[in-house]
């Protein structure tokens, strides 16, 4: 079977920048507290009437298509990862298709949260490997800011998240030694409620009530200690799994791009894998946690800055709600 490769990447973040100082005005928190616990300095928030989950994805996708030297009409499939679609249904994949002015190609939506982009990348990779499709657009796009609790009650979660989109165009590789070498996907639903938004849901007769709003169950909740404990275990495991599958060592990695969840987690992974700081990409200080958009934004920035060069061994890794975790090893 043939390999797929990433031929183009792109990202977009909304213009509105929200700093830690801005959040101090909304809740009992501080710039120092946020920086110390997360590494985040600022994040971008969407503007109603300007940004949508789908049109942010389209802006990132156009950049990725331009880098790949393709037009939207040459795409065979869209795989869209998000936990914050524009509508309850339909999914944002078809809205992105409409934004790009293309028709009839399949648009698949994935809900794997922080691991969403790698899950989507793996799905696209399989379609290219089997020869079913040639050019597949993979995107991660999120609008978190409209669904956060900006009171002191919700501060532990709300200070973390930001909005944005990233995209990659996958095409067949001319060489079996280049492109996506392997992807590795995992999940464990035992801990589903430790990081989740529980309401509104279809398992209640009344999907949305005033009580849910008043009690704050419509906002995301996180058991930070449990999430951290599992993240620092699963991240190294899934990175090692990818390396072992391809007969590499951690020292062979030229660039590791982890999901931007928390700077403390990223620093732990870097030390655990024995990698120098310049081989682990981090931009959480600028964007916060953008969930499914986190890795493609970071990947796009790394390429844009020249931190990834042709022939480099690049590892992507993620952990998040579900719990889900995943990795991909790429020869650029």
Coordinates of C-alpha atoms in Angstrom, one line a residue, residues 38 228 232 235 256-273 277 280-284:
X38 CA -0.8 26.5 32.4
X228 CA -2.8 15.4 34.4
X232 CA 1.7 12.3 31.6
X235 CA 1.7 10.8 26.1
X256 CA 7.7 16.6 18.6
X257 CA 4.4 18.4 18.4
X258 CA 2.2 17.6 21.3
X259 CA -1.4 18.7 21.8
X260 CA -1.1 22.1 23.5
X261 CA -3.0 21.2 26.7
X262 CA -0.7 22.7 29.5
X263 CA 2.9 23.8 29.5
X264 CA 3.6 21.7 32.5
X265 CA 2.5 18.6 30.6
X266 CA 4.6 19.5 27.6
X267 CA 7.6 20.1 29.8
X268 CA 7.1 16.7 31.5
X269 CA 6.9 15.0 28.1
X270 CA 10.0 16.7 26.9
X271 CA 12.0 15.6 30.0
X272 CA 10.5 12.1 30.0
X273 CA 11.5 11.6 26.3
X277 CA 13.6 22.0 24.4
X280 CA 9.4 20.1 21.3
X281 CA 7.1 22.7 19.7
X282 CA 5.1 24.9 22.1
X283 CA 2.8 27.8 21.3
X284 CA 0.3 27.5 24.2

